[in-house]
Coordinates of C-alpha atoms and ligand atoms in Angstrom, one line a residue:
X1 CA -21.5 48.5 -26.9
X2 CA -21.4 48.9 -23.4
X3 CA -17.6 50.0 -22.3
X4 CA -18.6 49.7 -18.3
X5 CA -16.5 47.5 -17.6
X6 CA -18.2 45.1 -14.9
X7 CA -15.2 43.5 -13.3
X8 CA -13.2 46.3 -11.9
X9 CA -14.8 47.0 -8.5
X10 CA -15.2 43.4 -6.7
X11 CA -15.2 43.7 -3.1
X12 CA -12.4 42.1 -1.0
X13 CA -12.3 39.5 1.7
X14 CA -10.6 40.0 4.8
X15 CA -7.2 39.0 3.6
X16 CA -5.2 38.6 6.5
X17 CA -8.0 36.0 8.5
X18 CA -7.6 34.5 4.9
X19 CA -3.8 33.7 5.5
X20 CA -4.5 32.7 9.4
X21 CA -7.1 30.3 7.9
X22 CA -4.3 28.8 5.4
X23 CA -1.5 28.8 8.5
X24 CA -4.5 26.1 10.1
X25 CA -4.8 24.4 7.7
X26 CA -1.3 23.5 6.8
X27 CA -0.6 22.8 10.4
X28 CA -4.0 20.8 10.5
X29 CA -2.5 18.6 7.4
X30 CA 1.0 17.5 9.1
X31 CA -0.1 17.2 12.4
X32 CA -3.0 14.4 10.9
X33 CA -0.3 12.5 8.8
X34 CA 2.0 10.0 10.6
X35 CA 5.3 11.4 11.1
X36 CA 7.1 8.5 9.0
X37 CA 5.2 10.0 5.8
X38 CA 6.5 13.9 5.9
X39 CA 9.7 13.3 3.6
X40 CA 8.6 9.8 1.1
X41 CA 7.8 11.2 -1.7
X42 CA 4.7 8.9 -3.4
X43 CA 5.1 10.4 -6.9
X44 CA 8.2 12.1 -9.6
X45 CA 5.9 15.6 -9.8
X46 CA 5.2 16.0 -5.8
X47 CA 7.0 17.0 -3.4
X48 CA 7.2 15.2 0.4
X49 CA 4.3 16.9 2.7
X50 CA 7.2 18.6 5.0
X51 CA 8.8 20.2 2.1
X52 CA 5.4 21.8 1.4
X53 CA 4.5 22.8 4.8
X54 CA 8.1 24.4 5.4
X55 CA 8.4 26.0 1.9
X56 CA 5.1 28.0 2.6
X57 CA 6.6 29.3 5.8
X58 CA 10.4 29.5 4.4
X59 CA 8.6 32.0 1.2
X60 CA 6.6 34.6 3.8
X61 CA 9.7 34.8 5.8
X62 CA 11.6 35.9 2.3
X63 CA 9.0 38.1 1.7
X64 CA 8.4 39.8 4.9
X65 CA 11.5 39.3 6.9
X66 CA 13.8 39.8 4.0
X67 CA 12.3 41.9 0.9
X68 CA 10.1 44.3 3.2
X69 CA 12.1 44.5 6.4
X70 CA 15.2 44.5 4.8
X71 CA 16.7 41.9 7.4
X72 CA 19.6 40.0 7.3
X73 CA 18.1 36.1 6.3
X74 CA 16.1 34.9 9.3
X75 CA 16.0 31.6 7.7
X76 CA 19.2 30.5 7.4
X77 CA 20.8 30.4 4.0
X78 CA 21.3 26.4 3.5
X79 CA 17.2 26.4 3.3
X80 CA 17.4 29.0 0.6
X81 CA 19.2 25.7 -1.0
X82 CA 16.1 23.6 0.1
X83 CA 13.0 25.5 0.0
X84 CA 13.5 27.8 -3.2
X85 CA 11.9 25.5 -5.7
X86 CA 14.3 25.7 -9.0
X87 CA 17.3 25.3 -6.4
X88 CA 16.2 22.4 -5.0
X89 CA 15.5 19.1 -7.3
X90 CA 11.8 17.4 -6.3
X91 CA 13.5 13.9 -5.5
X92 CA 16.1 15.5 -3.4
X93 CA 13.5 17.5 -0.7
X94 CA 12.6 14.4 1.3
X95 CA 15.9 13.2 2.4
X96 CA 17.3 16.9 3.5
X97 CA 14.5 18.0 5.7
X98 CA 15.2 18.8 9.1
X99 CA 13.4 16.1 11.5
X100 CA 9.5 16.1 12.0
X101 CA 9.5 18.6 15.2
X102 CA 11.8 21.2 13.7
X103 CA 9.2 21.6 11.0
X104 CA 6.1 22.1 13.0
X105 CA 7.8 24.1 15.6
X106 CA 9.6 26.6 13.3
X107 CA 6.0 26.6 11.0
X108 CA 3.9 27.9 13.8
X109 CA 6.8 30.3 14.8
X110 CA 6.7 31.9 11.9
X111 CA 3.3 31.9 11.9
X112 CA 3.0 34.4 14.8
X113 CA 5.9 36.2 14.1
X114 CA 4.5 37.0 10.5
X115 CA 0.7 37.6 11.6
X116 CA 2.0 40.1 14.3
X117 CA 4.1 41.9 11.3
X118 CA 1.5 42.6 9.2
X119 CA -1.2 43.4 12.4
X120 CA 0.9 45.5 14.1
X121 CA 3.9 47.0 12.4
X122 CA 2.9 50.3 10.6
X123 CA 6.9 50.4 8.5
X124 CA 5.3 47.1 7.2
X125 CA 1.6 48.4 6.8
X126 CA 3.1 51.1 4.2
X127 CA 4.7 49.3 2.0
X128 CA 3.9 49.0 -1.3
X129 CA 3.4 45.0 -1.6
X130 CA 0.9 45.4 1.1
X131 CA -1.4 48.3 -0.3
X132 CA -4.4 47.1 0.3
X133 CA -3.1 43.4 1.7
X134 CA -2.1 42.5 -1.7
X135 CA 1.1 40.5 -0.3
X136 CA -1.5 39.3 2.2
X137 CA -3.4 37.8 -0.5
X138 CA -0.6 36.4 -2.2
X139 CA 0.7 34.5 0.3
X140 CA -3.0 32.9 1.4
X141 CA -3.4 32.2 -2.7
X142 CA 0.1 30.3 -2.5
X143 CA -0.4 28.3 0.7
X144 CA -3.9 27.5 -0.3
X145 CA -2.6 25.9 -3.7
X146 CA 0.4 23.6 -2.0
X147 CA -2.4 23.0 0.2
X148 CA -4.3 21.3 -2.5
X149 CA -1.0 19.5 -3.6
X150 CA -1.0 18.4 -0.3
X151 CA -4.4 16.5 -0.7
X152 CA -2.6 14.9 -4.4
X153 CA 0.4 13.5 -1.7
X154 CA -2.4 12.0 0.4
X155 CA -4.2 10.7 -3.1
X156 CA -0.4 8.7 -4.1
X157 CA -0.5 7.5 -1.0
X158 CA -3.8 6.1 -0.8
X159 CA -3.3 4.5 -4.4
X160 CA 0.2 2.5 -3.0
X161 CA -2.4 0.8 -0.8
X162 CA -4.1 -2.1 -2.4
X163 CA -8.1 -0.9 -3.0
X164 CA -10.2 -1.7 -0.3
X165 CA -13.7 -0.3 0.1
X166 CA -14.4 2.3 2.7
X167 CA -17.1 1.5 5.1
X168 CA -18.5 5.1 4.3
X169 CA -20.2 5.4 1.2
X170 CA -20.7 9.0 0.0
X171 CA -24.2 10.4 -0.9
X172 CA -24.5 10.0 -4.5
X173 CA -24.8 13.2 -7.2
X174 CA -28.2 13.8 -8.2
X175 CA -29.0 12.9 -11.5
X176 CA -29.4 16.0 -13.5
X177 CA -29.6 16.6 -17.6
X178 CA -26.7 17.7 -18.7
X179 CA -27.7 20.6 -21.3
X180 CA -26.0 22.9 -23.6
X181 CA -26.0 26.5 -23.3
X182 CA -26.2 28.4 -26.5
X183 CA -24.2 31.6 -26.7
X184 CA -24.8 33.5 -30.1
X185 CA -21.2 34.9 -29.9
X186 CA -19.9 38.7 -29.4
X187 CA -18.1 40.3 -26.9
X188 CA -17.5 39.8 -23.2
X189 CA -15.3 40.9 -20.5
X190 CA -12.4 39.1 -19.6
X191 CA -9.6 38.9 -16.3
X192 CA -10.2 40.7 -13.5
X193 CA -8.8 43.7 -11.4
X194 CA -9.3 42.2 -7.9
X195 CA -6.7 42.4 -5.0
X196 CA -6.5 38.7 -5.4
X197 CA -5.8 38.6 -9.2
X198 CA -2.7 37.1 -10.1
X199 CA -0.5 39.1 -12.7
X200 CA -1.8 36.6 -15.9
X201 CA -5.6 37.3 -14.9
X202 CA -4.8 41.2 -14.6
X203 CA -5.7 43.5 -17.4
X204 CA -9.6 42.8 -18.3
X205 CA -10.1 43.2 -21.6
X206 CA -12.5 42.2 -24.6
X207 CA -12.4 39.6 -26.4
X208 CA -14.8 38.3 -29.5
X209 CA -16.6 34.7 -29.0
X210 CA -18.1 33.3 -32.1
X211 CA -20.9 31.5 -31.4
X212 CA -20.6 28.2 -29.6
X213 CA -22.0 25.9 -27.1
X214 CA -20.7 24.5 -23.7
X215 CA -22.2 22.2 -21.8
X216 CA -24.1 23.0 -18.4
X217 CA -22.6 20.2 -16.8
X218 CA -19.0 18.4 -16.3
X219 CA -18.9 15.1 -18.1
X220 CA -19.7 12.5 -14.9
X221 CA -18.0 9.1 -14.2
X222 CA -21.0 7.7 -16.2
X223 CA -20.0 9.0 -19.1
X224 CA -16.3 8.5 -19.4
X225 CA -17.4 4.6 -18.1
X226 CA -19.0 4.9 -21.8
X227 CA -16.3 5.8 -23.1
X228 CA -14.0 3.0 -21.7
X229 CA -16.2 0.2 -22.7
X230 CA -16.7 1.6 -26.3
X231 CA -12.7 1.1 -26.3
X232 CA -12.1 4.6 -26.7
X233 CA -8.5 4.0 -24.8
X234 CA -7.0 2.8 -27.8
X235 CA -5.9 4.7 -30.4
X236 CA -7.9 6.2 -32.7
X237 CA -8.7 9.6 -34.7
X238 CA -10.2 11.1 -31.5
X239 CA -6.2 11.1 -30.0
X240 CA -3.9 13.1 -31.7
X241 CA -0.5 11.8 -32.7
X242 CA 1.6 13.1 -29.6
X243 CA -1.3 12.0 -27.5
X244 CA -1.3 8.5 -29.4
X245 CA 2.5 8.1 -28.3
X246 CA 1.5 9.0 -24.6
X247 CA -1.4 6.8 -24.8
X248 CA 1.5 4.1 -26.2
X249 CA 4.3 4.7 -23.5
X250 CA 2.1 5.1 -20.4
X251 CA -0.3 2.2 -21.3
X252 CA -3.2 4.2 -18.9
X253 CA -6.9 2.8 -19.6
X254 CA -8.6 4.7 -17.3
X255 CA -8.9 7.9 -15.2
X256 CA -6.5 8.1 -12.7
X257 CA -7.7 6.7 -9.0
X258 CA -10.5 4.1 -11.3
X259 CA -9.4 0.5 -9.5
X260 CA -11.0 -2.7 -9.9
X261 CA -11.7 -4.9 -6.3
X262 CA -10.6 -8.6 -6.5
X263 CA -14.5 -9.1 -7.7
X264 CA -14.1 -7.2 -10.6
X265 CA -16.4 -3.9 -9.1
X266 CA -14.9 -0.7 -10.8
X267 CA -14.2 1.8 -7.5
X268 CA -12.5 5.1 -7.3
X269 CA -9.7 6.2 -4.9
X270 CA -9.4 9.9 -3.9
X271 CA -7.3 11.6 -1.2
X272 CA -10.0 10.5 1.8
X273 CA -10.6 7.1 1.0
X274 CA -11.9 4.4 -1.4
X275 CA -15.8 4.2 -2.2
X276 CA -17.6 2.9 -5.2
X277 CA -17.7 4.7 -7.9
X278 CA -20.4 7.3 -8.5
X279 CA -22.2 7.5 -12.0
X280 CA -22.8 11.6 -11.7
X281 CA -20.3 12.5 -10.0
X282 CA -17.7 14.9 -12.4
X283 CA -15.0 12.6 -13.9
X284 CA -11.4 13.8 -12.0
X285 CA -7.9 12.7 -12.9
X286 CA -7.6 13.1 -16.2
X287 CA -4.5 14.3 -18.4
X288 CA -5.8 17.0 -21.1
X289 CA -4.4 14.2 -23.6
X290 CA -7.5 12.4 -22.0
X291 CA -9.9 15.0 -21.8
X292 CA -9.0 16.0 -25.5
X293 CA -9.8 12.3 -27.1
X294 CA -13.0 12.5 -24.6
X295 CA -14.1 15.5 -26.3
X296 CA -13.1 14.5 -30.2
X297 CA -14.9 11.2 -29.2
X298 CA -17.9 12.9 -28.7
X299 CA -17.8 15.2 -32.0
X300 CA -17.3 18.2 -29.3
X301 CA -13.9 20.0 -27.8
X302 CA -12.4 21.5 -25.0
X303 CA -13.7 25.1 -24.5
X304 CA -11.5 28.1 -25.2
X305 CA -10.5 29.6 -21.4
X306 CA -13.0 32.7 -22.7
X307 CA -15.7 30.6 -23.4
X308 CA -15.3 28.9 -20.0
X309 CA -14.5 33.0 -18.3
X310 CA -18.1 34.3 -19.9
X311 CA -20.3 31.3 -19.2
X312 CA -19.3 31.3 -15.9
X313 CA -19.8 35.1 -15.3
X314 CA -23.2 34.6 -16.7
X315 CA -24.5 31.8 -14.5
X316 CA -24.2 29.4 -16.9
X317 CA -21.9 26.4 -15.4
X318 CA -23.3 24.3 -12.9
X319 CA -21.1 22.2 -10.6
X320 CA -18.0 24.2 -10.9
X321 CA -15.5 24.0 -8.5
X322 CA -15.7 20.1 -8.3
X323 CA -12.9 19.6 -11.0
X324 CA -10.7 21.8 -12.6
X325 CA -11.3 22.2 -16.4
X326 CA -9.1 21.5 -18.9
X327 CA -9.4 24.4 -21.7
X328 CA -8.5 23.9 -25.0
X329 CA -6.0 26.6 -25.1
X330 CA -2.3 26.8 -24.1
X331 CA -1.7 29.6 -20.9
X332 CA -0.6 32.9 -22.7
X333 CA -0.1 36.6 -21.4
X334 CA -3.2 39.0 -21.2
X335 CA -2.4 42.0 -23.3
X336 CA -0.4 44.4 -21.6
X337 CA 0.8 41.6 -19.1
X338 CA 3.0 43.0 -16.4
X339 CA 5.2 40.5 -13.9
X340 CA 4.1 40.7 -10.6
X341 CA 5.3 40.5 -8.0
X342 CA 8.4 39.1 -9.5
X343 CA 9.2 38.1 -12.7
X344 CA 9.0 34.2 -12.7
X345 CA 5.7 33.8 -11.3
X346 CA 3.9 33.5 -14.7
X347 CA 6.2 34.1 -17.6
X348 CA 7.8 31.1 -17.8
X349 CA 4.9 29.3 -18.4
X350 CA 4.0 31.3 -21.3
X351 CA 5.7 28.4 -23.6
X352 CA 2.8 27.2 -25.8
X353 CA 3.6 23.8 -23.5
X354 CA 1.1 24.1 -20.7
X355 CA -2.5 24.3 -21.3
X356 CA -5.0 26.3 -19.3
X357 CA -7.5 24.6 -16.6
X358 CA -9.9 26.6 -14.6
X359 CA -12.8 26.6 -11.8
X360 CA -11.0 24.4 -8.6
X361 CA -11.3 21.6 -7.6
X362 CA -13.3 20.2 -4.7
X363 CA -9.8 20.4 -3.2
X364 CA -9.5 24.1 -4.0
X365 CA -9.4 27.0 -1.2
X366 CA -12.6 28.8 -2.2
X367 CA -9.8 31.6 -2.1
X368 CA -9.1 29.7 -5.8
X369 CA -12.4 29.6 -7.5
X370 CA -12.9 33.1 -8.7
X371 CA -14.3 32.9 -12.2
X372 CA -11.4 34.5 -13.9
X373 CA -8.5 32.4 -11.9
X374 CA -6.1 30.7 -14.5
X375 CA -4.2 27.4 -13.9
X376 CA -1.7 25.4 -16.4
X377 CA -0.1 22.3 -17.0
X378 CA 1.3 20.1 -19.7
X379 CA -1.2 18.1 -21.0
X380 CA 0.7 14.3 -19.5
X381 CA -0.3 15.8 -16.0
X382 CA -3.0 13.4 -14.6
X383 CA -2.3 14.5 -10.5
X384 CA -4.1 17.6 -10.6
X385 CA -8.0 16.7 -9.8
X386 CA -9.1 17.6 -13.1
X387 CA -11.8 16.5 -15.8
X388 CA -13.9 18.3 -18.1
X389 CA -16.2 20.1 -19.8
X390 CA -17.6 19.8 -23.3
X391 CA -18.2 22.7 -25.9
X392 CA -18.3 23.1 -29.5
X393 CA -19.1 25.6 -32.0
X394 CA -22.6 26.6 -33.5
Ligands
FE2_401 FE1 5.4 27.7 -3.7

């Protein structure tokens, strides 16, 4: 067995250009949306866009301003109230935000001020949180990821519009076989020690696959069409019993973003617009009630996190990064799991209630779509761009 353990010495990217590319992008987002639209909030699980924007900035000011400078609170404490997420309930954000200009002028403050800390200031430089940019890192990862829930605001808001067809049609997927890739089972590497690893990927370890299949491909629009017109919305043995009473209360009979035009055409509404929709492109929008009963339907399951880590260290998965994956497994600690950098960021979510997704989304900073990066939610959650990916065993 080979104990070399390939993961341990990736190389870093330049972390800090990484966070000035985030800080652009976030002020790139508001300063495109109408000013009306910062605080409405389109759905019960997102927040309004300026709560997002300001939070990012509101969180590197508590890290660098307070915990590393040892400050007094630069931002004042009322916005502790606002921008700390379990202080502040989601449906409350939009009406307290301060008014459009505040936000964008205070944002690109802190901006500066916060670059020229961690360029310049060697008290700064030295501290442990920032050995080898790791707090750098952190903060890019987090602003990239509201970032993305930033693009499922823009998605609610498109989809309170009635569905009219975008002038601009995209350039269709190319229609490739969608194979399975054998693996014979035994033992692979998994996590990673990166500067960018968050505490749950941290840890590699070994674990042992039995043999199984996974598919090269995401399941397309095509196929989940099939799926809908064999009836396979309505409840069946392929949905379990809690999904069978979500299937029940939410009435859904289709991904989310599928509309129909007054003619009856099926399109698809994503965050940039309306188009028609495309047979090979990689189903998005599903709940991982959805993606489950997919799977079942097709005498095949969600893969195991694992499965997904080795295939995709091995070359295996083609058009990742389009959707994020729903595994079949529920988010759980690596062994000999630390907290890091504070004790909240994963542990809570160790509950057996969310379930794991992985590989980013066409919305994803490519900051996001390292192979072993781990994302979780509960399985109703149908906002997060995600979709699929078949396996089974051998
Ligand atoms: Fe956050």
């Amino acid at each position: 067995m080979n104990a070399i353990n390939p993961l341990a010495q990736p190389d870093a990217p330049d972390l800090l250009e990484c966070l000035s590319i985030q800080h652009a992008r976030l002020n790139a987002a508001l300063e495109t949306t109408p000013k009306h639209q910062w605080r409405n909030q389109y759905h019960p699980d997102l927040s309004p866009m300026g709560w997002h924007y300001t939070h990012c900035h509101f969180i590197e000011a508590i890290w660098l301003q307070e915990r590393i400078l040892g400050n007094a609170p630069r931002a004042r404490r009322d916005w502790h109230d606002l921008y700390f997420p379990e202080l502040s309930p989601k449906w409350r954000r939009g009406g307290r935000l301060p008014p459009a200009e505040d936000l964008l002028d205070w944002g690109q403050a802190c901006q500066h001020r916060h670059l020229d800390l961690l360029r310049q200031m060697p008290d700064v430089r030295r501290h442990p949180l920032l050995a080898n940019d790791y707090l750098t890192g952190f903060l890019a990862q987090h602003h990239a990821m509201h970032l993305e829930s930033l693009e499922q605001v823009r998605w609610f808001a498109r989809l309170q519009r009635p569905a009219t067809l975008d002038t601009r049609v995209p350039n269709p997927q190319p229609q490739r076989p969608n194979e399975w890739i054998d693996f014979p089972g035994g033992e692979t590497w998994i996590g990673s020690e990166a500067i960018t690893a968050f505490d749950n990927e941290r840890g590699t370890h070994r674990v042992h696959l039995g043999p199984h299949a996974v598919c090269a491909q995401p399941v397309t629009n095509a196929e989940m069409l099939a799926f809908i017109e064999a009836g396979g919305y309505q409840p069946g043995p392929h949905w379990d019993p809690e999904a069978t009473a979500w299937l029940q209360e939410t009435g859904i009979a289709a991904p989310l973003g599928w509309r129909c035009l007054p003619d009856g055409t099926r399109v698809q509404t994503l965050p940039d617009g309306t188009r028609p929709l495309d047979p090979q492109a990689p189903v998005v929008g599903l709940s991982w009630y959805e993606a489950s009963a997919y799977a079942r339907w097709r005498g095949a399951r969600l893969p195991h996190e694992h499965e997904w880590e080795r295939a995709r260290q091995a070359g295996a998965l083609h058009d990742t990064g389009e959707v994020w994956e729903w595994c079949g497994n529920t988010f759980h600690p690596y062994p000999g799991f630390r907290p890091y950098p504070y004790e909240e960021y994963s542990s809570p979510w160790f509950d057996g209630q969310h379930y794991v997704l992985r590989g980013g989304s066409a919305w994803s900073d490519p900051l996001l779509k390292r192979p072993s990066m781990r994302n979780f939610f509960t399985p109703d959650k149908r906002h997060v761009f995600a979709g699929l990916r078949l396996a089974r065993d051998l």
